Coordinates of C-alpha atoms in Angstrom, one line a residue:
X1 CA 68.5 85.1 91.8
X2 CA 67.9 87.8 89.1
X3 CA 71.2 89.5 90.1
X4 CA 73.2 86.2 89.9
X5 CA 71.6 85.4 86.5
X6 CA 72.6 88.9 85.3
X7 CA 76.1 88.2 86.3
X8 CA 76.3 84.9 84.5
X9 CA 74.7 86.4 81.4
X10 CA 77.2 89.3 81.4
X11 CA 80.1 86.9 81.6
X12 CA 78.8 84.6 78.8
X13 CA 77.8 87.4 76.4
X14 CA 80.9 89.4 77.2
X15 CA 83.4 87.0 75.7
X16 CA 85.8 89.3 73.8
X17 CA 89.2 88.8 72.4
X18 CA 91.9 91.0 73.9
X19 CA 95.7 91.4 74.0
X20 CA 98.0 89.0 75.6
X21 CA 101.2 90.1 77.2
X22 CA 103.7 88.5 79.5
X23 CA 102.3 90.5 82.4
X24 CA 104.9 91.5 85.1
X25 CA 102.8 90.2 87.9
X26 CA 102.4 86.8 86.2
X27 CA 106.2 86.5 86.0
X28 CA 106.6 87.5 89.6
X29 CA 103.9 84.9 90.7
X30 CA 105.6 82.1 88.7
X31 CA 109.0 83.0 90.2
X32 CA 107.7 83.1 93.8
X33 CA 105.6 80.0 93.3
X34 CA 102.2 81.5 94.3
X35 CA 98.9 81.3 92.5
X36 CA 97.2 84.5 93.7
X37 CA 98.6 88.1 93.8
X38 CA 97.2 88.6 97.3
X39 CA 99.8 86.2 98.6
X40 CA 102.6 88.5 97.4
X41 CA 104.3 91.2 99.4
X42 CA 104.1 94.7 97.8
X43 CA 107.7 95.5 98.5
X44 CA 108.8 92.2 97.0
X45 CA 106.8 92.8 93.9
X46 CA 108.3 96.2 93.5
X47 CA 111.8 94.7 93.9
X48 CA 111.2 92.0 91.3
X49 CA 109.5 94.2 88.8
X50 CA 112.6 96.3 88.8
X51 CA 114.5 93.3 87.4
X52 CA 111.8 93.1 84.7
X53 CA 112.8 96.6 83.6
X54 CA 116.6 96.1 84.2
X55 CA 117.4 92.3 84.1
X56 CA 120.3 91.0 86.2
X57 CA 123.3 90.4 83.9
X58 CA 124.4 86.9 84.8
X59 CA 127.7 87.0 82.9
X60 CA 128.8 90.3 84.3
X61 CA 127.5 90.3 87.8
X62 CA 129.9 89.6 90.7
X63 CA 129.1 86.8 93.1
X64 CA 128.0 89.4 95.7
X65 CA 125.6 91.0 93.2
X66 CA 124.2 87.6 92.3
X67 CA 123.4 86.9 95.9
X68 CA 122.1 90.4 96.6
X69 CA 119.6 90.0 93.8
X70 CA 117.7 87.3 95.7
X71 CA 117.0 85.6 92.4
X72 CA 119.3 82.6 92.9
X73 CA 119.9 80.1 95.7
X74 CA 123.4 79.8 97.2
X75 CA 123.9 76.5 95.4
X76 CA 122.9 78.1 92.0
X77 CA 125.3 81.0 92.6
X78 CA 128.2 78.7 93.5
X79 CA 127.5 76.4 90.5
X80 CA 127.2 79.4 88.1
X81 CA 130.4 81.0 89.4
X82 CA 132.3 77.7 89.0
X83 CA 130.8 77.2 85.5
X84 CA 131.9 80.7 84.4
X85 CA 135.5 80.1 85.6
X86 CA 135.8 76.8 83.7
X87 CA 133.7 77.6 80.5
X88 CA 133.4 81.3 80.2
X89 CA 130.2 83.2 79.6
X90 CA 126.8 81.5 79.3
X91 CA 125.7 82.2 75.7
X92 CA 122.2 80.8 75.7
X93 CA 119.3 79.9 78.0
X94 CA 119.7 76.3 76.8
X95 CA 123.3 76.3 78.1
X96 CA 122.1 77.9 81.4
X97 CA 119.6 75.1 81.8
X98 CA 122.4 72.6 81.5
X99 CA 124.3 74.3 84.4
X100 CA 124.0 72.2 87.6
X101 CA 121.3 73.5 89.9
X102 CA 119.2 75.2 87.2
X103 CA 117.3 73.0 84.7
X104 CA 114.7 74.1 82.1
X105 CA 111.9 74.9 84.6
X106 CA 114.1 77.1 86.8
X107 CA 115.4 78.9 83.7
X108 CA 111.9 79.5 82.4
X109 CA 110.9 81.2 85.6
X110 CA 114.2 83.2 85.8
X111 CA 114.2 84.3 82.2
X112 CA 112.2 87.5 82.6
X113 CA 114.5 88.7 85.3
X114 CA 117.9 88.0 83.8
X115 CA 120.0 88.7 80.7
X116 CA 123.0 87.0 79.2
X117 CA 124.7 90.2 78.1
X118 CA 128.4 89.6 77.6
X119 CA 129.8 93.2 77.3
X120 CA 133.5 92.9 78.1
X121 CA 134.0 96.7 78.7
X122 CA 133.8 97.3 82.4
X123 CA 134.3 101.0 82.3
X124 CA 132.2 102.5 85.1
X125 CA 131.4 105.6 83.0
X126 CA 130.3 103.6 79.9
X127 CA 128.1 101.4 82.1
X128 CA 126.5 104.2 84.0
X129 CA 122.7 104.0 84.1
X130 CA 120.0 106.3 85.2
X131 CA 116.5 105.1 86.3
X132 CA 113.7 107.5 87.0
X133 CA 110.1 106.8 87.9
X134 CA 107.4 109.4 88.6
X135 CA 103.8 108.6 89.5
X136 CA 100.7 110.7 90.3
X137 CA 97.1 109.7 91.2
X138 CA 93.8 111.6 91.6
X139 CA 90.8 110.1 93.4
X140 CA 87.2 111.3 93.5
X141 CA 84.5 109.8 95.7
X142 CA 80.7 110.3 96.1
X143 CA 78.4 113.2 95.5
X144 CA 79.2 116.0 96.3
X145 CA 82.6 115.0 95.0
X146 CA 85.4 114.6 97.6
X147 CA 88.8 114.5 96.0
X148 CA 92.3 113.6 97.0
X149 CA 95.6 113.2 95.3
X150 CA 99.0 111.5 95.7
X151 CA 102.4 111.3 94.0
X152 CA 105.7 109.6 94.2
X153 CA 109.2 109.8 92.7
X154 CA 112.3 107.6 92.8
X155 CA 115.6 107.9 91.0
X156 CA 118.7 105.6 90.8
X157 CA 122.2 106.0 89.4
X158 CA 124.2 102.8 88.8
X159 CA 127.6 101.8 87.6
X160 CA 129.3 98.4 87.8
X161 CA 130.3 99.2 91.4
X162 CA 128.3 102.2 92.7
X163 CA 124.6 102.4 93.2
X164 CA 122.8 105.5 94.6
X165 CA 119.0 105.9 94.9
X166 CA 116.4 108.2 96.4
X167 CA 112.6 107.9 96.7
X168 CA 109.8 109.9 98.1
X169 CA 106.0 109.8 98.1
X170 CA 102.9 111.7 99.3
X171 CA 100.0 109.2 100.1
X172 CA 96.3 109.9 100.0
X173 CA 94.8 111.7 103.0
X174 CA 98.2 113.1 104.1
X175 CA 96.8 116.5 104.8
X176 CA 99.8 118.2 103.3
X177 CA 101.1 118.7 99.7
X178 CA 104.6 117.8 100.7
X179 CA 106.0 114.2 100.7
X180 CA 105.4 112.2 103.8
X181 CA 107.8 109.3 103.3
X182 CA 111.5 109.4 102.2
X183 CA 114.0 106.7 101.4
X184 CA 117.5 106.5 99.9
X185 CA 120.6 104.3 99.9
X186 CA 124.2 104.4 98.7
X187 CA 126.2 101.2 98.1
X188 CA 129.6 100.5 96.7
X189 CA 131.2 97.2 95.7
X190 CA 134.9 96.8 96.2
X191 CA 136.5 93.6 94.9
X192 CA 135.4 91.5 97.9
X193 CA 133.6 94.0 100.1
X194 CA 130.3 95.8 99.9
X195 CA 129.2 98.9 101.9
X196 CA 125.6 100.2 102.1
X197 CA 124.5 103.3 103.8
X198 CA 120.8 104.4 104.2
X199 CA 117.9 102.1 103.6
X200 CA 118.7 98.5 102.8
X201 CA 117.4 94.9 103.0
X202 CA 119.2 92.3 105.1
X203 CA 118.1 88.7 104.5
X204 CA 119.7 85.6 106.1
X205 CA 118.5 82.1 106.5
X206 CA 114.8 81.4 106.1
X207 CA 113.7 84.6 107.7
X208 CA 113.2 83.6 111.4
X209 CA 115.7 85.9 113.0
X210 CA 115.6 89.1 110.9
X211 CA 113.4 89.3 107.9
X212 CA 109.8 88.1 107.3
X213 CA 110.7 85.4 104.9
X214 CA 109.4 82.5 107.0
X215 CA 105.7 81.9 106.6
X216 CA 103.6 78.8 106.4
X217 CA 100.2 79.6 105.0
X218 CA 99.3 79.9 101.3
X219 CA 102.4 78.0 100.1
X220 CA 100.7 77.0 96.9
X221 CA 103.6 75.2 95.1
X222 CA 107.0 73.7 95.9
X223 CA 108.8 76.8 94.6
X224 CA 107.5 78.9 97.5
X225 CA 108.9 76.7 100.3
X226 CA 112.7 77.5 100.3
X227 CA 113.6 81.2 100.8
X228 CA 116.7 82.7 99.1
X229 CA 118.9 84.7 101.4
X230 CA 120.4 87.7 99.7
X231 CA 122.6 89.3 102.4
X232 CA 122.5 93.1 102.2
X233 CA 121.3 95.1 99.3
X234 CA 120.2 98.7 98.8
X235 CA 116.6 99.6 98.1
X236 CA 115.0 101.2 95.1
X237 CA 111.6 102.1 96.3
X238 CA 109.1 104.9 96.7
X239 CA 108.8 104.4 100.4
X240 CA 111.4 101.9 101.7
X241 CA 108.7 100.8 104.2
X242 CA 110.1 97.3 104.6
X243 CA 113.8 98.3 104.7
X244 CA 116.2 98.7 107.6
X245 CA 117.9 102.1 108.0
X246 CA 121.5 102.5 109.0
X247 CA 124.9 101.2 107.8
X248 CA 126.0 97.8 106.7
X249 CA 129.2 96.1 105.4
X250 CA 129.8 92.7 103.8
X251 CA 133.2 91.1 103.2
X252 CA 134.3 87.9 101.6
X253 CA 137.4 85.9 102.7
X254 CA 137.8 82.6 100.9
X255 CA 134.7 80.6 101.5
X256 CA 133.5 82.8 104.4
X257 CA 131.3 85.9 104.1
X258 CA 131.0 88.2 107.1
X259 CA 128.3 90.8 107.4
X260 CA 127.9 93.5 110.1
X261 CA 125.3 96.2 110.3
X262 CA 123.8 98.7 112.7
X263 CA 120.1 99.6 112.0
X264 CA 117.9 102.2 113.7
X265 CA 114.3 100.9 113.7
X266 CA 111.7 103.7 114.1
X267 CA 114.0 106.5 112.9
X268 CA 111.5 107.4 110.1
X269 CA 108.8 108.0 112.7
X270 CA 111.1 109.8 115.2
X271 CA 108.9 113.0 115.1
X272 CA 105.7 111.2 115.7
X273 CA 106.9 108.3 117.9
X274 CA 110.3 109.0 119.4
X275 CA 109.9 106.2 121.8
X276 CA 110.0 103.7 118.9
X277 CA 113.6 104.6 118.0
X278 CA 116.1 101.9 119.0
X279 CA 119.3 100.3 117.9
X280 CA 119.5 96.9 116.2
X281 CA 123.0 95.5 115.8
X282 CA 123.2 92.5 113.4
X283 CA 126.1 90.2 112.6
X284 CA 126.2 87.2 110.3
X285 CA 128.9 84.8 109.2
X286 CA 128.3 82.5 106.3
X287 CA 130.3 79.5 105.1
X288 CA 129.8 78.9 101.4
X289 CA 130.4 75.5 99.9
X290 CA 130.0 74.0 96.4
X291 CA 126.7 72.5 97.5
X292 CA 125.1 75.3 99.6
X293 CA 125.8 77.4 102.7
X294 CA 125.7 77.4 106.5
X295 CA 125.5 80.6 108.6
X296 CA 125.1 82.1 112.1
X297 CA 123.2 85.3 112.7
X298 CA 122.9 87.6 115.7
X299 CA 120.1 90.2 115.5
X300 CA 119.2 92.2 118.6
X301 CA 117.7 89.8 121.0
X302 CA 117.8 86.8 118.6
X303 CA 120.5 84.4 117.6
X304 CA 120.1 81.8 114.8
X305 CA 121.9 79.1 112.8
X306 CA 120.8 78.1 109.4
X307 CA 121.8 76.1 106.4
X308 CA 120.7 75.2 102.8
X309 CA 122.3 72.4 100.8
X310 CA 121.6 70.6 97.5
X311 CA 122.4 67.0 97.8
X312 CA 122.1 65.0 94.6
X313 CA 119.3 67.2 93.4
X314 CA 117.5 67.4 96.7
X315 CA 117.3 70.8 98.4
X316 CA 117.5 70.6 102.2
X317 CA 117.1 73.8 104.3
X318 CA 116.6 74.7 108.0
X319 CA 116.9 77.5 110.5
X320 CA 116.8 77.5 114.4
X321 CA 116.5 80.7 116.4
X322 CA 116.4 81.6 120.0
X323 CA 114.7 84.8 121.2
X324 CA 116.4 85.8 124.5
X325 CA 113.9 88.5 125.2
X326 CA 110.9 86.1 125.1
X327 CA 112.9 83.0 126.0
X328 CA 111.5 81.1 123.1
X329 CA 113.1 78.8 120.5
X330 CA 111.8 78.4 117.0
X331 CA 112.8 75.9 114.3
X332 CA 111.8 75.6 110.7
X333 CA 113.1 72.8 108.3
X334 CA 112.1 71.5 104.9
X335 CA 113.1 69.8 101.7
X336 CA 112.4 70.2 98.0
X337 CA 113.1 67.6 95.3
X338 CA 112.1 66.1 91.9
X339 CA 110.2 62.9 92.5
X340 CA 110.2 62.3 88.8
X341 CA 110.8 64.2 85.5
X342 CA 107.3 65.7 85.7
X343 CA 106.6 65.7 89.5
X344 CA 108.2 68.0 92.1
X345 CA 107.5 67.8 95.9
X346 CA 108.3 69.9 98.9
X347 CA 107.6 69.7 102.7
X348 CA 108.1 72.1 105.6
X349 CA 107.7 72.0 109.3
X350 CA 107.8 74.7 112.0
X351 CA 108.1 74.4 115.7
X352 CA 107.5 77.3 118.1
X353 CA 106.5 76.4 121.7
X354 CA 103.5 78.3 123.2
X355 CA 102.8 79.9 119.8
X356 CA 102.2 77.3 117.0
X357 CA 103.2 74.0 115.4
X358 CA 102.9 73.9 111.7
X359 CA 103.5 71.6 108.8
X360 CA 103.0 71.9 105.0
X361 CA 103.3 69.6 102.0
X362 CA 103.1 70.6 98.3
X363 CA 103.5 69.1 94.8
X364 CA 103.7 70.3 91.2
X365 CA 103.1 68.1 88.2
X366 CA 102.9 68.2 84.4
X367 CA 101.2 65.9 81.9
X368 CA 101.4 65.7 78.1
X369 CA 97.7 65.2 77.9
X370 CA 96.0 68.5 77.1
X371 CA 99.4 70.2 77.9
X372 CA 98.2 70.4 81.5
X373 CA 100.0 71.3 84.7
X374 CA 99.0 71.8 88.3
X375 CA 99.9 72.2 91.9
X376 CA 98.5 71.1 95.2
X377 CA 99.3 71.9 98.8
X378 CA 98.1 71.1 102.3
X379 CA 99.1 73.0 105.4
X380 CA 98.1 72.6 109.0
X381 CA 98.7 74.7 112.1
X382 CA 98.0 74.1 115.8
X383 CA 97.9 76.9 118.3
X384 CA 98.4 75.4 121.8
X385 CA 97.0 78.4 123.6
X386 CA 93.8 78.6 121.6
X387 CA 92.3 81.3 119.4
X388 CA 88.8 81.1 120.8
X389 CA 87.7 82.1 124.3
X390 CA 86.7 78.5 125.2
X391 CA 89.4 76.7 123.3
X392 CA 92.3 75.1 125.1
X393 CA 94.0 74.8 121.6
X394 CA 93.0 75.7 118.0
X395 CA 93.6 74.0 114.7
X396 CA 93.5 75.2 111.1
X397 CA 93.9 73.1 107.9
X398 CA 94.0 74.5 104.4
X399 CA 93.9 72.6 101.1
X400 CA 94.7 74.2 97.8
X401 CA 94.6 72.8 94.3
X402 CA 95.4 74.4 90.9
X403 CA 94.9 72.9 87.4
X404 CA 95.6 74.5 84.0
X405 CA 95.2 72.9 80.6
X406 CA 95.2 73.8 76.9
X407 CA 91.8 73.1 75.4
X408 CA 93.2 74.2 72.0
X409 CA 96.4 75.9 70.8
X410 CA 94.8 79.3 71.6
X411 CA 92.4 78.5 74.4
X412 CA 93.5 77.7 78.0
X413 CA 91.5 77.1 81.2
X414 CA 92.6 77.4 84.8
X415 CA 90.7 76.1 87.9
X416 CA 91.6 76.9 91.5
X417 CA 89.9 75.4 94.5
X418 CA 90.8 76.1 98.1
X419 CA 89.2 74.9 101.3
X420 CA 90.0 76.1 104.8
X421 CA 88.8 74.6 108.1
X422 CA 89.4 76.1 111.6
X423 CA 88.0 75.3 115.0
X424 CA 87.2 79.0 115.8
X425 CA 85.2 81.7 114.1
X426 CA 83.8 80.9 110.6
X427 CA 84.9 77.3 110.4
X428 CA 84.7 76.6 106.7
X429 CA 85.8 78.8 103.8
X430 CA 85.5 77.5 100.2
X431 CA 86.9 79.4 97.3
X432 CA 86.4 78.3 93.7
X433 CA 87.9 80.3 90.8
X434 CA 87.8 79.6 87.0
X435 CA 89.7 81.5 84.3
X436 CA 89.2 81.1 80.5
X437 CA 91.8 82.7 78.3
X438 CA 91.8 82.9 74.5
X439 CA 95.0 84.1 72.7
X440 CA 95.3 84.8 69.0
X441 CA 98.4 86.6 67.9
X442 CA 98.6 89.9 69.8
X443 CA 95.1 89.5 71.1
X444 CA 93.7 87.8 74.2
X445 CA 90.5 87.4 76.2
X446 CA 90.5 86.6 79.9
X447 CA 87.2 85.8 81.6
X448 CA 87.0 85.0 85.4
X449 CA 84.3 83.7 87.7
X450 CA 85.1 83.5 91.4
X451 CA 82.7 82.1 94.0
X452 CA 83.4 82.0 97.7
X453 CA 81.4 80.5 100.6
X454 CA 82.2 81.4 104.2
X455 CA 79.4 83.1 106.1
X456 CA 77.3 83.6 103.0
X457 CA 78.1 83.1 99.3
X458 CA 79.9 85.8 97.3
X459 CA 80.6 86.1 93.6
X460 CA 83.0 88.2 91.5
X461 CA 83.2 88.0 87.7
X462 CA 84.9 90.0 85.0
X463 CA 86.2 89.9 81.5
X464 CA 89.1 91.8 80.1
X465 CA 90.1 92.9 76.6
X466 CA 92.9 94.9 75.1
X467 CA 95.6 95.3 72.5
X468 CA 99.4 95.2 72.8
X469 CA 102.3 95.8 70.5
X470 CA 106.0 96.4 71.3
X471 CA 105.3 100.2 71.5
X472 CA 101.9 100.4 73.2
X473 CA 99.2 98.4 75.0
X474 CA 95.6 99.0 76.1
X475 CA 93.5 96.9 78.5
X476 CA 89.8 97.2 79.4
X477 CA 88.3 95.3 82.3
X478 CA 84.7 95.3 83.4
X479 CA 82.9 93.1 86.0
X480 CA 80.3 92.6 88.7
X481 CA 80.5 91.7 92.4
X482 CA 78.0 90.5 94.9
X483 CA 79.6 90.0 98.4
X484 CA 77.2 90.6 101.3
X485 CA 79.5 89.8 104.3
X486 CA 83.1 91.0 105.0
X487 CA 84.1 87.4 105.8
X488 CA 83.2 86.5 102.2
X489 CA 85.4 89.2 100.6
X490 CA 87.1 88.2 97.4
X491 CA 90.5 89.7 96.4
X492 CA 91.0 90.8 92.8
X493 CA 94.4 91.9 91.4
X494 CA 94.1 95.2 89.5
X495 CA 96.4 95.6 86.5
X496 CA 98.7 98.6 87.1
X497 CA 102.0 100.2 86.2
X498 CA 105.3 98.7 87.6
X499 CA 105.9 99.7 91.1
X500 CA 102.2 100.1 91.9
X501 CA 100.8 96.9 93.3
X502 CA 97.0 96.8 94.0
X503 CA 94.8 93.9 95.2
X504 CA 91.3 95.1 95.9
X505 CA 89.1 93.4 98.5
X506 CA 85.7 93.2 96.8
X507 CA 82.8 93.8 99.2
X508 CA 79.2 94.9 98.6
X509 CA 77.2 94.8 95.5
X510 CA 78.1 96.7 92.3
X511 CA 80.3 96.9 89.3
X512 CA 83.8 98.0 88.4
X513 CA 85.7 99.0 85.3
X514 CA 89.2 100.0 84.4
X515 CA 91.3 101.1 81.5
X516 CA 95.1 100.6 81.6
X517 CA 97.4 101.8 78.8
X518 CA 101.1 102.2 78.2
X519 CA 103.1 103.7 75.4
X520 CA 106.8 104.4 74.5
X521 CA 106.9 108.2 74.3
X522 CA 110.6 107.8 73.3
X523 CA 113.2 105.1 73.2
X524 CA 114.0 105.6 76.9
X525 CA 110.6 106.8 78.3
X526 CA 107.4 104.8 78.8
X527 CA 104.1 106.3 80.0
X528 CA 101.4 104.4 81.9
X529 CA 97.9 105.6 82.4
X530 CA 95.2 103.9 84.5
X531 CA 91.6 105.0 84.9
X532 CA 89.2 103.0 87.1
X533 CA 85.7 103.3 88.7
X534 CA 83.9 101.2 91.3
X535 CA 80.2 101.7 92.1
X536 CA 77.7 100.1 94.5
X537 CA 74.4 100.5 92.5
X538 CA 73.1 97.0 93.4
X539 CA 73.2 97.6 97.2
X540 CA 70.1 98.6 99.2
X541 CA 69.7 102.3 99.2
X542 CA 70.2 102.6 103.0
X543 CA 73.5 100.6 102.8
X544 CA 74.8 102.0 99.5
X545 CA 78.3 103.4 99.5
X546 CA 79.6 106.2 97.3
X547 CA 81.3 105.2 94.1
X548 CA 85.0 105.9 93.6
X549 CA 86.9 107.0 90.5
X550 CA 90.7 107.2 90.2
X551 CA 93.1 108.3 87.6
X552 CA 96.8 107.4 87.7
X553 CA 99.8 108.5 85.6
X554 CA 103.2 106.8 85.8
X555 CA 106.4 107.7 83.8
X556 CA 109.3 105.3 83.7
X557 CA 112.6 106.4 82.2
X558 CA 116.0 104.7 81.8
X559 CA 118.9 106.3 80.1

């Protein structure tokens, strides 16, 4: 009880004003329609944060580049392309919101990732760009001190048609000073054809046949329900861990788009696991209409058909796949629409015999009272074969609700409540989180208290303060955590540099602190520094773990 009172006192007395910025991870979360960073994929965060540094130029990008970005739905791409042909360049975000398929809410979420640049000079040399990112980290643990270090580098050269990139990294505990992971890609856009060699992403349909886009749990808002297929696109990453390796080509003929690729899964682990190397042929044909698309995909042992259409403002999407190796079909279908001017709804269902049957429903709303908005979602899954030893079948139900309001022009409050019930293991899991933010000009305070009950009850609380201008920013975060069981672990996103995505699982009893700063060293170079420490001083001596300190440096350059 004394420990918990100490936590509450520290939070109440530690209210400090700090800097507010449009944090990159917040923009990614809004775009993806999730309410917690732990629901995001690290590779997807790295890809989207790249657009924060180099926004997609809507008025200059070809239709294939618009699709490859993964930022727009097929209906939005068709609508925007048609609008540009009839009316020319989009000159303002208000004009973009008036384009069919967008609207004010969609533009607000897209705005950090796009630009309306209208440069009419399409000279490849004049539009050449160089992007360079270098990161290094040093970690020290316990007494006597055990240290380790890591580093990474990625570089990209881009013109209006050609893109070439390389990346490499040495992780912690690699046992060698040399890089352990390599990635690279080369892509070229002809008038109606794209060729990619090396590491690339290939995304079709809703993700059942090829990429991991289809998932049912933690869909916290309607924006997370429908996935946006992007076709093929080269990677710009430190590791390329989620990419395919091989060669791909994409060609457009009228309303048809044909994609063929040959990937070699396991080639990056050929020295360690040569038995994992295999060939994965993939072919896709897509028919594009003014209102959406329909396509067929063949990927190794799987074949699928999918479609996504916008009918009078209602998005309808579906994919059906058959796995010939496992002799198993799988179907996912859903819809997303505006129920009123201030209410948006979405639903989704998934059928996979002998694996799972799933359904989800979500809504988002806004009210003028207190300038509040919120989301809610319910998802249920049934496993016909059962998860427990004595269960003929298993069921899990999750309910999630978010609410945010403005208590004053500078004070906002967020409340998040989730409840999970399952018929096996720890049956109930309740998670309650409250955030209080105060913004005054360039300053902001953010204070959080998170309580979770599963096996026992765990708490995490912190407050953060800092300062930000256009040339520099500094953030200081400090907090306490009391989590006695691993089932009660609480995830906390750690502010970091672009391309470094960290969500720590808090477990044990102790405190943590971090300082994150960035500064423009020159017009084209920005430096990020992060220092952090986590200690377990409140744990019993016989269970106490050694503390960990880490220092990170990150240099980002564009010229």
